mmCIF file of C-alpha atoms and ligand atoms in Angstrom:
data_model
loop_
_atom_site.group_PDB
_atom_site.id
_atom_site.type_symbol
_atom_site.label_atom_id
_atom_site.label_comp_id
_atom_site.label_asym_id
_atom_site.label_seq_id
_atom_site.Cartn_x
_atom_site.Cartn_y
_atom_site.Cartn_z
ATOM 1 C CA MET K 1 -16.180 17.466 44.136
ATOM 2 C CA GLU K 2 -18.249 14.370 44.391
ATOM 3 C CA ILE K 3 -18.391 11.983 41.018
ATOM 4 C CA GLU K 4 -21.844 10.084 41.082
ATOM 5 C CA GLN K 5 -22.556 8.597 37.653
ATOM 6 C CA ARG K 6 -24.659 5.786 36.180
ATOM 7 C CA THR K 7 -22.803 3.240 34.101
ATOM 8 C CA ASN K 8 -24.170 1.756 30.944
ATOM 9 C CA ALA K 9 -25.559 -0.635 33.365
ATOM 10 C CA GLY K 10 -27.191 1.765 35.553
ATOM 11 C CA ALA K 11 -24.984 0.691 38.470
ATOM 12 C CA ARG K 12 -24.157 3.635 40.541
ATOM 13 C CA LEU K 13 -20.558 4.892 40.716
ATOM 14 C CA VAL K 14 -19.782 6.673 44.205
ATOM 15 C CA PRO K 15 -16.704 7.802 45.507
ATOM 16 C CA GLY K 16 -14.699 6.913 48.444
ATOM 17 C CA GLU K 17 -15.870 4.022 50.010
ATOM 18 C CA GLY K 18 -19.411 4.215 49.085
ATOM 19 C CA ALA K 19 -22.057 2.754 51.306
ATOM 20 C CA ALA K 20 -21.341 0.617 54.410
ATOM 21 C CA GLY K 21 -20.048 -2.918 52.734
ATOM 22 C CA ALA K 22 -20.209 -1.707 49.468
ATOM 23 C CA ALA K 23 -17.477 -3.121 47.196
ATOM 24 C CA THR K 24 -14.836 -0.800 45.676
ATOM 25 C CA MET K 25 -12.415 -0.354 42.882
ATOM 26 C CA ARG K 26 -9.175 1.515 41.993
ATOM 27 C CA ALA K 27 -9.980 3.813 38.932
ATOM 28 C CA ALA K 28 -8.219 6.683 37.046
ATOM 29 C CA VAL K 29 -11.012 9.630 37.976
ATOM 30 C CA GLN K 30 -11.157 12.935 36.511
ATOM 31 C CA HIS K 31 -13.629 15.621 38.000
ATOM 32 C CA ARG K 32 -13.151 18.251 35.136
ATOM 33 C CA TYR K 33 -12.073 18.721 31.820
ATOM 34 C CA GLY K 34 -8.435 19.506 31.453
ATOM 35 C CA PRO K 35 -4.935 18.303 30.859
ATOM 36 C CA PRO K 36 -3.536 14.714 31.938
ATOM 37 C CA SER K 37 -2.787 16.309 35.349
ATOM 38 C CA VAL K 38 -6.732 16.372 35.948
ATOM 39 C CA LEU K 39 -6.341 12.445 36.083
ATOM 40 C CA ALA K 40 -6.072 10.641 39.552
ATOM 41 C CA VAL K 41 -6.347 7.275 40.557
ATOM 42 C CA SER K 42 -8.644 6.923 43.258
ATOM 43 C CA GLN K 43 -11.031 4.480 45.042
ATOM 44 C CA VAL K 44 -14.599 4.561 43.927
ATOM 45 C CA GLY K 45 -17.336 1.951 44.061
ATOM 46 C CA ARG K 46 -17.444 -0.781 42.045
ATOM 47 C CA PRO K 47 -20.533 -1.030 39.561
ATOM 48 C CA GLU K 48 -23.107 -3.719 39.597
ATOM 49 C CA PRO K 49 -23.833 -5.625 36.212
ATOM 50 C CA GLY K 50 -27.675 -5.070 35.033
ATOM 51 C CA PRO K 51 -29.600 -8.114 33.666
ATOM 52 C CA GLY K 52 -27.661 -7.855 30.344
ATOM 53 C CA ASP K 53 -24.275 -6.818 31.492
ATOM 54 C CA VAL K 54 -20.961 -8.499 32.301
ATOM 55 C CA LEU K 55 -18.649 -7.208 35.467
ATOM 56 C CA VAL K 56 -15.429 -7.357 33.616
ATOM 57 C CA ARG K 57 -12.088 -7.547 35.889
ATOM 58 C CA VAL K 58 -10.058 -5.170 33.561
ATOM 59 C CA GLY K 59 -6.643 -6.698 33.021
ATOM 60 C CA ALA K 60 -5.560 -4.056 30.288
ATOM 61 C CA ALA K 61 -7.125 -0.944 28.639
ATOM 62 C CA ALA K 62 -5.738 0.585 25.590
ATOM 63 C CA VAL K 63 -6.081 4.732 25.212
ATOM 64 C CA HIS K 64 -6.613 6.572 21.760
ATOM 65 C CA PRO K 65 -6.529 10.219 20.366
ATOM 66 C CA GLY K 66 -10.360 10.135 20.987
ATOM 67 C CA ASP K 67 -9.819 9.116 24.696
ATOM 68 C CA TYR K 68 -7.647 12.575 24.689
ATOM 69 C CA PHE K 69 -10.304 14.721 23.252
ATOM 70 C CA VAL K 70 -12.744 13.412 25.731
ATOM 71 C CA MET K 71 -10.642 14.013 28.559
ATOM 72 C CA THR K 72 -9.350 17.822 27.483
ATOM 73 C CA GLY K 73 -12.973 18.602 26.545
ATOM 74 C CA GLU K 74 -11.882 19.756 23.294
ATOM 75 C CA PRO K 75 -12.747 20.236 20.760
ATOM 76 C CA PHE K 76 -15.706 21.880 22.582
ATOM 77 C CA LEU K 77 -18.066 20.667 20.389
ATOM 78 C CA LEU K 78 -17.825 16.779 22.040
ATOM 79 C CA ARG K 79 -19.055 18.050 25.287
ATOM 80 C CA LEU K 80 -22.674 18.137 23.586
ATOM 81 C CA ALA K 81 -22.108 14.499 23.981
ATOM 82 C CA PHE K 82 -19.864 13.854 26.695
ATOM 83 C CA GLY K 83 -21.110 16.637 29.836
ATOM 84 C CA LEU K 84 -21.273 20.085 29.021
ATOM 85 C CA ARG K 85 -19.605 21.600 32.400
ATOM 86 C CA ARG K 86 -17.904 18.492 33.195
ATOM 87 C CA PRO K 87 -17.460 15.107 31.811
ATOM 88 C CA ARG K 88 -20.459 12.855 32.275
ATOM 89 C CA HIS K 89 -18.128 9.803 32.822
ATOM 90 C CA GLY K 90 -15.327 10.445 35.546
ATOM 91 C CA ILE K 91 -13.458 7.343 34.484
ATOM 92 C CA PRO K 92 -11.661 7.933 30.814
ATOM 93 C CA GLY K 93 -11.086 4.854 28.367
ATOM 94 C CA ARG K 94 -13.072 2.900 26.521
ATOM 95 C CA ASP K 95 -11.151 0.054 25.064
ATOM 96 C CA LEU K 96 -10.595 -2.890 27.193
ATOM 97 C CA ALA K 97 -9.878 -6.817 27.817
ATOM 98 C CA GLY K 98 -10.055 -8.867 30.990
ATOM 99 C CA VAL K 99 -11.856 -11.770 32.816
ATOM 100 C CA VAL K 100 -15.576 -12.169 33.364
ATOM 101 C CA ALA K 101 -16.026 -11.438 37.123
ATOM 102 C CA ALA K 102 -19.672 -11.529 37.149
ATOM 103 C CA VAL K 103 -22.745 -11.795 34.505
ATOM 104 C CA GLY K 104 -26.230 -10.300 34.860
ATOM 105 C CA LYS K 105 -28.885 -12.606 34.490
ATOM 106 C CA ASP K 106 -29.991 -12.733 31.365
ATOM 107 C CA VAL K 107 -26.177 -13.308 29.952
ATOM 108 C CA THR K 108 -25.764 -16.780 28.475
ATOM 109 C CA ALA K 109 -22.880 -15.979 26.077
ATOM 110 C CA PHE K 110 -20.257 -15.993 28.776
ATOM 111 C CA ARG K 111 -19.239 -17.267 32.145
ATOM 112 C CA VAL K 112 -17.238 -16.141 35.053
ATOM 113 C CA GLY K 113 -13.548 -16.495 34.129
ATOM 114 C CA ASP K 114 -14.128 -16.369 30.668
ATOM 115 C CA GLN K 115 -11.291 -13.874 28.941
ATOM 116 C CA VAL K 116 -13.276 -10.904 26.809
ATOM 117 C CA PHE K 117 -12.388 -7.709 24.991
ATOM 118 C CA GLY K 118 -14.328 -4.834 23.571
ATOM 119 C CA TRP K 119 -15.997 -1.262 25.084
ATOM 120 C CA SER K 120 -16.909 0.031 28.169
ATOM 121 C CA THR K 121 -19.267 3.435 27.543
ATOM 122 C CA ALA K 122 -18.789 4.348 31.309
ATOM 123 C CA GLY K 123 -14.777 4.010 31.494
ATOM 124 C CA SER K 124 -12.068 1.308 31.060
ATOM 125 C CA LEU K 125 -9.527 2.839 33.521
ATOM 126 C CA ALA K 126 -10.559 0.956 36.656
ATOM 127 C CA GLU K 127 -10.182 -2.622 37.965
ATOM 128 C CA TYR K 128 -13.636 -3.350 37.023
ATOM 129 C CA ALA K 129 -16.024 -2.517 34.165
ATOM 130 C CA CYS K 130 -19.836 -3.598 33.447
ATOM 131 C CA VAL K 131 -20.298 -3.795 29.831
ATOM 132 C CA PRO K 132 -22.902 -5.100 28.144
ATOM 133 C CA ALA K 133 -22.749 -8.756 26.908
ATOM 134 C CA ASP K 134 -23.242 -7.423 23.259
ATOM 135 C CA THR K 135 -20.317 -5.726 22.892
ATOM 136 C CA LEU K 136 -17.837 -7.984 24.114
ATOM 137 C CA VAL K 137 -16.012 -10.956 22.340
ATOM 138 C CA SER K 138 -13.887 -13.880 23.571
ATOM 139 C CA VAL K 139 -10.121 -12.916 23.693
ATOM 140 C CA PRO K 140 -8.650 -15.413 20.532
ATOM 141 C CA ALA K 141 -6.562 -18.192 22.363
ATOM 142 C CA ASN K 142 -3.222 -16.614 20.542
ATOM 143 C CA LEU K 143 -3.652 -13.414 21.756
ATOM 144 C CA SER K 144 -2.496 -12.051 25.342
ATOM 145 C CA VAL K 145 -4.823 -9.308 26.975
ATOM 146 C CA VAL K 146 -2.571 -6.268 26.481
ATOM 147 C CA ASP K 147 -2.894 -7.280 22.776
ATOM 148 C CA ALA K 148 -6.909 -7.817 22.727
ATOM 149 C CA ALA K 149 -7.290 -4.577 24.461
ATOM 150 C CA ALA K 150 -5.201 -2.577 21.665
ATOM 151 C CA VAL K 151 -7.876 -3.616 19.115
ATOM 152 C CA PRO K 152 -11.519 -2.687 19.602
ATOM 153 C CA THR K 153 -11.521 1.192 18.856
ATOM 154 C CA SER K 154 -8.157 1.438 16.044
ATOM 155 C CA ALA K 155 -8.803 -1.683 14.252
ATOM 156 C CA LEU K 156 -12.702 -1.266 13.793
ATOM 157 C CA ALA K 157 -12.148 2.302 12.420
ATOM 158 C CA ALA K 158 -9.583 0.567 10.170
ATOM 159 C CA LEU K 159 -11.746 -2.361 9.324
ATOM 160 C CA GLN K 160 -14.987 -0.089 8.705
ATOM 161 C CA ALA K 161 -13.010 2.382 6.715
ATOM 162 C CA LEU K 162 -11.667 -0.012 4.442
ATOM 163 C CA ARG K 163 -14.712 -2.402 3.780
ATOM 164 C CA ARG K 164 -17.736 -0.410 4.673
ATOM 165 C CA ILE K 165 -16.688 2.992 3.266
ATOM 166 C CA ALA K 166 -14.367 2.390 0.754
ATOM 167 C CA ASN K 167 -15.295 -1.426 -0.143
ATOM 168 C CA VAL K 168 -11.884 -2.327 -0.902
ATOM 169 C CA GLN K 169 -11.473 -4.854 -3.335
ATOM 170 C CA PRO K 170 -8.502 -7.340 -3.995
ATOM 171 C CA GLY K 171 -5.644 -5.464 -6.538
ATOM 172 C CA GLN K 172 -6.548 -1.910 -5.313
ATOM 173 C CA ALA K 173 -4.049 0.914 -4.851
ATOM 174 C CA VAL K 174 -4.735 1.515 -1.087
ATOM 175 C CA LEU K 175 -2.742 4.097 0.666
ATOM 176 C CA VAL K 176 -2.648 5.046 4.625
ATOM 177 C CA THR K 177 -1.363 8.091 5.827
ATOM 178 C CA GLY K 178 -0.272 7.415 9.442
ATOM 179 C CA ALA K 179 0.382 3.985 9.115
ATOM 180 C CA SER K 180 2.450 3.935 11.853
ATOM 181 C CA GLY K 181 0.036 4.529 14.458
ATOM 182 C CA GLY K 182 -2.773 3.191 16.673
ATOM 183 C CA VAL K 183 -5.593 2.777 13.325
ATOM 184 C CA GLY K 184 -2.483 2.916 10.407
ATOM 185 C CA SER K 185 -0.843 0.156 11.844
ATOM 186 C CA PHE K 186 -4.032 -1.977 12.031
ATOM 187 C CA ALA K 187 -5.170 -0.439 8.569
ATOM 188 C CA VAL K 188 -2.309 -1.757 6.705
ATOM 189 C CA GLN K 189 -2.642 -5.202 7.631
ATOM 190 C CA ILE K 190 -6.176 -5.020 6.958
ATOM 191 C CA ALA K 191 -5.948 -3.846 3.477
ATOM 192 C CA GLN K 192 -3.367 -6.426 2.545
ATOM 193 C CA ALA K 193 -5.458 -9.529 4.071
ATOM 194 C CA PHE K 194 -8.375 -7.834 1.516
ATOM 195 C CA GLY K 195 -5.712 -8.345 -1.075
ATOM 196 C CA ALA K 196 -4.810 -4.429 -1.835
ATOM 197 C CA GLU K 197 -1.641 -3.052 -2.990
ATOM 198 C CA VAL K 198 -0.707 -1.148 0.076
ATOM 199 C CA THR K 199 1.179 1.633 0.483
ATOM 200 C CA GLY K 200 2.129 3.197 3.885
ATOM 201 C CA VAL K 201 3.151 6.676 4.700
ATOM 202 C CA CYS K 202 5.120 7.220 8.138
ATOM 203 C CA SER K 203 8.107 8.980 9.482
ATOM 204 C CA THR K 204 11.865 7.544 8.916
ATOM 205 C CA ARG K 205 11.979 5.713 12.046
ATOM 206 C CA ASN K 206 8.910 3.680 11.522
ATOM 207 C CA VAL K 207 9.704 2.846 7.918
ATOM 208 C CA ASP K 208 10.665 -0.853 8.964
ATOM 209 C CA LEU K 209 7.746 -1.424 11.205
ATOM 210 C CA VAL K 210 5.310 -0.534 8.394
ATOM 211 C CA ARG K 211 7.075 -2.833 6.128
ATOM 212 C CA SER K 212 6.838 -5.639 8.659
ATOM 213 C CA LEU K 213 3.045 -5.138 8.970
ATOM 214 C CA GLY K 214 3.096 -5.761 5.126
ATOM 215 C CA ALA K 215 2.836 -2.565 3.181
ATOM 216 C CA ASP K 216 3.809 -3.442 -0.605
ATOM 217 C CA HIS K 217 5.377 0.388 -0.537
ATOM 218 C CA VAL K 218 6.635 2.717 2.190
ATOM 219 C CA VAL K 219 6.721 6.600 1.470
ATOM 220 C CA ASP K 220 8.729 8.315 4.132
ATOM 221 C CA TYR K 221 6.946 11.961 4.393
ATOM 222 C CA THR K 222 10.356 13.362 5.683
ATOM 223 C CA THR K 223 11.498 13.053 2.189
ATOM 224 C CA THR K 224 8.464 12.627 -0.161
ATOM 225 C CA ASP K 225 5.298 14.103 -0.290
ATOM 226 C CA PHE K 226 2.786 11.284 -1.494
ATOM 227 C CA THR K 227 0.729 13.975 -3.363
ATOM 228 C CA ARG K 228 3.461 15.238 -5.442
ATOM 229 C CA THR K 229 4.333 11.874 -7.123
ATOM 230 C CA GLU K 230 2.930 10.236 -10.079
ATOM 231 C CA LYS K 231 1.153 7.484 -8.355
ATOM 232 C CA ARG K 232 -2.565 7.528 -8.222
ATOM 233 C CA TYR K 233 -4.359 5.714 -5.453
ATOM 234 C CA ASP K 234 -8.045 3.974 -5.481
ATOM 235 C CA VAL K 235 -8.497 4.449 -1.858
ATOM 236 C CA ILE K 236 -6.538 6.669 0.713
ATOM 237 C CA LEU K 237 -7.479 6.275 4.274
ATOM 238 C CA ASP K 238 -6.080 9.464 5.396
ATOM 239 C CA ASN K 239 -5.154 9.400 9.255
ATOM 240 C CA VAL K 240 -3.547 12.358 9.753
ATOM 241 C CA GLU K 241 -4.583 15.121 7.343
ATOM 242 C CA ALA K 242 -1.061 16.657 7.032
ATOM 243 C CA GLN K 243 -2.032 17.998 3.873
ATOM 244 C CA PRO K 244 -5.169 19.779 2.593
ATOM 245 C CA LEU K 245 -7.568 18.073 1.023
ATOM 246 C CA ALA K 246 -7.283 19.329 -2.555
ATOM 247 C CA ALA K 247 -3.675 18.152 -2.529
ATOM 248 C CA VAL K 248 -4.629 14.434 -1.009
ATOM 249 C CA ARG K 249 -7.128 14.670 -4.163
ATOM 250 C CA ARG K 250 -4.240 14.628 -6.449
ATOM 251 C CA ALA K 251 -2.890 11.780 -5.338
ATOM 252 C CA LEU K 252 -6.635 10.079 -5.742
ATOM 253 C CA THR K 253 -7.971 8.020 -9.057
ATOM 254 C CA PRO K 254 -10.803 10.393 -10.758
ATOM 255 C CA THR K 255 -13.391 7.631 -9.315
ATOM 256 C CA GLY K 256 -11.053 6.715 -5.974
ATOM 257 C CA VAL K 257 -12.441 7.199 -2.522
ATOM 258 C CA LEU K 258 -10.697 9.602 -0.167
ATOM 259 C CA ILE K 259 -11.303 9.180 3.736
ATOM 260 C CA PRO K 260 -10.558 11.783 5.592
ATOM 261 C CA ASN K 261 -9.960 10.393 9.347
ATOM 262 C CA SER K 262 -7.942 12.909 11.658
ATOM 263 C CA GLY K 263 -9.862 13.874 15.067
ATOM 264 C CA ARG K 264 -7.577 16.728 15.264
ATOM 265 C CA GLY K 265 -8.747 20.361 14.256
ATOM 266 C CA GLY K 266 -9.965 23.551 16.041
ATOM 267 C CA ARG K 267 -10.757 24.121 19.461
ATOM 268 C CA TRP K 268 -14.389 24.534 18.807
ATOM 269 C CA LEU K 269 -15.526 22.291 16.035
ATOM 270 C CA GLY K 270 -12.262 19.918 15.449
ATOM 271 C CA PRO K 271 -12.564 18.145 12.356
ATOM 272 C CA LEU K 272 -16.090 19.441 11.421
ATOM 273 C CA GLY K 273 -14.971 22.053 9.188
ATOM 274 C CA ARG K 274 -13.360 19.454 6.870
ATOM 275 C CA ILE K 275 -16.124 17.274 7.085
ATOM 276 C CA VAL K 276 -18.256 19.592 5.853
ATOM 277 C CA THR K 277 -16.038 20.564 3.085
ATOM 278 C CA ALA K 278 -15.633 16.993 2.227
ATOM 279 C CA ARG K 279 -19.150 16.255 1.850
ATOM 280 C CA VAL K 280 -19.537 19.498 -0.158
ATOM 281 C CA LEU K 281 -16.891 18.785 -2.412
ATOM 282 C CA SER K 282 -18.335 15.466 -2.795
ATOM 283 C CA GLY K 283 -21.469 16.700 -4.605
ATOM 284 C CA VAL K 284 -19.100 18.258 -7.546
ATOM 285 C CA THR K 285 -16.241 15.530 -8.054
ATOM 286 C CA ARG K 286 -16.605 11.894 -9.571
ATOM 287 C CA GLN K 287 -14.297 11.331 -6.522
ATOM 288 C CA HIS K 288 -15.687 10.280 -3.322
ATOM 289 C CA LEU K 289 -14.592 11.668 -0.258
ATOM 290 C CA LYS K 290 -15.998 9.936 2.499
ATOM 291 C CA PRO K 291 -15.546 11.208 6.439
ATOM 292 C CA PHE K 292 -16.937 8.871 8.890
ATOM 293 C CA VAL K 293 -17.484 7.398 12.318
ATOM 294 C CA SER K 294 -16.941 4.069 13.483
ATOM 295 C CA VAL K 295 -19.508 2.028 14.744
ATOM 296 C CA GLU K 296 -19.222 -0.312 17.480
ATOM 297 C CA LYS K 297 -20.741 -3.329 15.830
ATOM 298 C CA ARG K 298 -19.883 -6.838 17.724
ATOM 299 C CA GLN K 299 -20.158 -8.279 14.051
ATOM 300 C CA ASP K 300 -17.030 -6.205 13.366
ATOM 301 C CA LEU K 301 -15.054 -7.209 16.252
ATOM 302 C CA LEU K 302 -15.965 -10.922 15.802
ATOM 303 C CA THR K 303 -14.338 -10.082 12.191
ATOM 304 C CA LEU K 304 -10.956 -8.867 13.787
ATOM 305 C CA ALA K 305 -11.100 -11.677 15.874
ATOM 306 C CA ASP K 306 -10.882 -14.088 12.874
ATOM 307 C CA LEU K 307 -7.855 -11.864 11.773
ATOM 308 C CA LEU K 308 -6.255 -12.057 14.720
ATOM 309 C CA THR K 309 -6.624 -15.664 15.374
ATOM 310 C CA SER K 310 -5.499 -16.358 11.556
ATOM 311 C CA GLY K 311 -2.221 -14.025 12.072
ATOM 312 C CA GLN K 312 -2.960 -11.769 9.292
ATOM 313 C CA VAL K 313 -3.242 -9.177 11.748
ATOM 314 C CA ARG K 314 -1.587 -8.235 15.150
ATOM 315 C CA SER K 315 -1.417 -5.574 17.286
ATOM 316 C CA VAL K 316 1.561 -3.342 17.512
ATOM 317 C CA ILE K 317 2.306 -2.453 21.086
ATOM 318 C CA ASP K 318 4.350 0.896 21.617
ATOM 319 C CA ARG K 319 4.283 1.300 25.550
ATOM 320 C CA THR K 320 2.524 -0.269 28.474
ATOM 321 C CA TYR K 321 1.866 1.916 31.275
ATOM 322 C CA PRO K 322 0.369 0.982 34.983
ATOM 323 C CA LEU K 323 -2.777 2.391 36.411
ATOM 324 C CA ASP K 324 -0.920 4.925 38.708
ATOM 325 C CA GLU K 325 0.357 6.325 35.344
ATOM 326 C CA ALA K 326 -2.330 6.795 33.409
ATOM 327 C CA ALA K 327 -1.917 10.678 32.826
ATOM 328 C CA ASP K 328 1.760 9.704 31.377
ATOM 329 C CA ALA K 329 -0.166 7.262 29.006
ATOM 330 C CA LEU K 330 -2.583 10.085 28.142
ATOM 331 C CA ARG K 331 -0.002 12.559 27.709
ATOM 332 C CA TYR K 332 1.861 10.606 25.361
ATOM 333 C CA VAL K 333 -0.946 9.667 23.010
ATOM 334 C CA GLY K 334 -2.084 13.429 22.919
ATOM 335 C CA ALA K 335 1.744 13.929 21.235
ATOM 336 C CA GLY K 336 0.502 12.385 18.305
ATOM 337 C CA HIS K 337 3.670 10.260 17.904
ATOM 338 C CA THR K 338 2.398 6.848 18.868
ATOM 339 C CA ARG K 339 3.803 3.741 17.178
ATOM 340 C CA GLY K 340 0.756 1.090 17.269
ATOM 341 C CA LYS K 341 -0.947 1.640 20.381
ATOM 342 C CA VAL K 342 -0.975 2.346 23.876
ATOM 343 C CA VAL K 343 -1.936 -0.058 26.510
ATOM 344 C CA ILE K 344 -2.475 0.344 30.736
ATOM 345 C CA THR K 345 -2.076 -2.600 32.512
ATOM 346 C CA ILE K 346 -4.749 -3.034 35.450
HETATM 347 N N1 NAP U 1 -13.204 8.084 12.481
HETATM 348 C C1 NAP U 1 -13.575 7.422 13.483
HETATM 349 O O1 NAP U 1 -14.476 6.927 13.991
HETATM 350 C C2 NAP U 1 -12.173 7.449 14.142
HETATM 351 C C3 NAP U 1 -12.137 6.420 14.712
HETATM 352 C C4 NAP U 1 -10.666 6.143 15.623
HETATM 353 C C5 NAP U 1 -9.929 7.233 15.205
HETATM 354 N N2 NAP U 1 -10.025 8.210 14.792
HETATM 355 C C6 NAP U 1 -9.088 9.528 14.496
HETATM 356 O O2 NAP U 1 -7.993 8.846 13.604
HETATM 357 C C7 NAP U 1 -7.065 9.304 13.576
HETATM 358 C C8 NAP U 1 -5.628 8.424 13.980
HETATM 359 O O3 NAP U 1 -5.758 7.882 15.150
HETATM 360 P P1 NAP U 1 -4.487 6.703 15.574
HETATM 361 O O4 NAP U 1 -5.195 6.275 17.083
HETATM 362 O O5 NAP U 1 -3.718 6.036 14.579
HETATM 363 O O6 NAP U 1 -3.696 8.019 16.185
HETATM 364 P P2 NAP U 1 -1.787 8.131 16.477
HETATM 365 O O7 NAP U 1 -1.855 6.627 16.934
HETATM 366 O O8 NAP U 1 -1.772 8.737 17.358
HETATM 367 O O9 NAP U 1 -1.036 7.731 15.114
HETATM 368 C C9 NAP U 1 -0.812 9.045 14.361
HETATM 369 C C10 NAP U 1 0.612 8.432 14.034
HETATM 370 O O10 NAP U 1 0.798 9.117 12.711
HETATM 371 C C11 NAP U 1 2.078 9.361 12.194
HETATM 372 N N3 NAP U 1 2.174 10.656 11.733
HETATM 373 C C12 NAP U 1 2.495 12.015 12.244
HETATM 374 N N4 NAP U 1 2.689 12.903 10.883
HETATM 375 C C13 NAP U 1 2.432 12.119 10.065
HETATM 376 C C14 NAP U 1 2.492 12.729 8.622
HETATM 377 N N5 NAP U 1 2.302 13.803 8.521
HETATM 378 N N6 NAP U 1 2.109 11.262 7.830
HETATM 379 C C15 NAP U 1 2.316 9.994 8.191
HETATM 380 N N7 NAP U 1 2.280 9.699 9.369
HETATM 381 C C16 NAP U 1 1.960 10.954 10.225
HETATM 382 C C17 NAP U 1 2.616 9.420 13.679
HETATM 383 O O11 NAP U 1 3.874 8.994 13.962
HETATM 384 P P3 NAP U 1 5.281 10.050 13.583
HETATM 385 O O12 NAP U 1 4.878 11.637 14.019
HETATM 386 O O13 NAP U 1 6.217 9.544 14.256
HETATM 387 O O14 NAP U 1 5.506 10.235 12.200
HETATM 388 C C18 NAP U 1 1.780 8.355 14.269
HETATM 389 O O15 NAP U 1 2.703 6.770 14.074
HETATM 390 C C19 NAP U 1 -7.105 10.334 14.921
HETATM 391 O O16 NAP U 1 -6.958 11.431 14.309
HETATM 392 C C20 NAP U 1 -8.229 9.535 15.645
HETATM 393 O O17 NAP U 1 -8.936 10.555 16.260
HETATM 394 C C21 NAP U 1 -11.019 8.350 13.975
#
């Protein structure tokens, strides 16, 4: 089956050799929704930057549960956004870091050779990606491309949940479930940077990791159920949703903020049922139940770059995979036991 798609820059992406003389690149490509085996690395046309775009030579691209959901096309609800019958963008992945290879005529913020990181809405598991300049930020000098690629989606979700949604204040008690995962590992550090008293929930094998990220307290969920202790939290960022909302609310102060943040759920609607329940419950309790969807804001990426530069936040890299093993990387992420982030090097 032929893939023909338009990148966010409007560049044409064609299979195989493309037009005579047209530049090509290697990319992980999927022609249909399905398990990781639908991914194959092949040669496709290299996108060309539009006036406001940057062509990035991708050095590293991180993958996260959202990329797994989009690859499988489940929950089916997401096909409304990503393509009903097959993925609109045949190249998976979103987060990237690399070197500027070319810039569009209107781009003044970056020059060829600059190291950048950010999002590509047209796929990042490829040698090149065209990205609007206003969704990129310079890689801090103290960061590798692998560390930088790990940041955009997960750290942004953590930052926006804690700052925009929960408005975390110094001294507040904040609990993070999935504290060893992509979002959680950043959330523990960001909450700590905001001056909160942070509790991370994780499994036994990850207790030392979560403590090393700055958690004041660690709850090992294999021995302790945080919803059944006396402790009450001002903010709970629930990245796992292993317990029902009613149980988690027991651990919340009477006016606390609970952010249900798991993308998992049924095959059709995913987390939608829980989101609706949370919204309805919010209307009848003084507790604030606030499911949210992160928004790709460059200003927030700049805030994260500052936190990374100052050393208050660091990326935790679980595994790296070469592009040829992109399917294995997504299989691993889909299993749900990631420690920090999984990054594909290109
Ligand atoms: N709202 C948004 O816009 C937004 C943005 C990004 C991500 N998300 C969602 O956020 C969720 C988390 O993403 P992620 O990238 O952090 O996932 P992840 O990297 O797969 O992390 C999951 C982590 O949770 C741990 N875990 C499993 N069961 C647990 C339990 N009962 N209690 C505590 N920890 C447990 C896992 O380790 P062990 O299994 O070893 O314990 C793993 O480290 C996903 O569902 C994703 O879709 C939402």
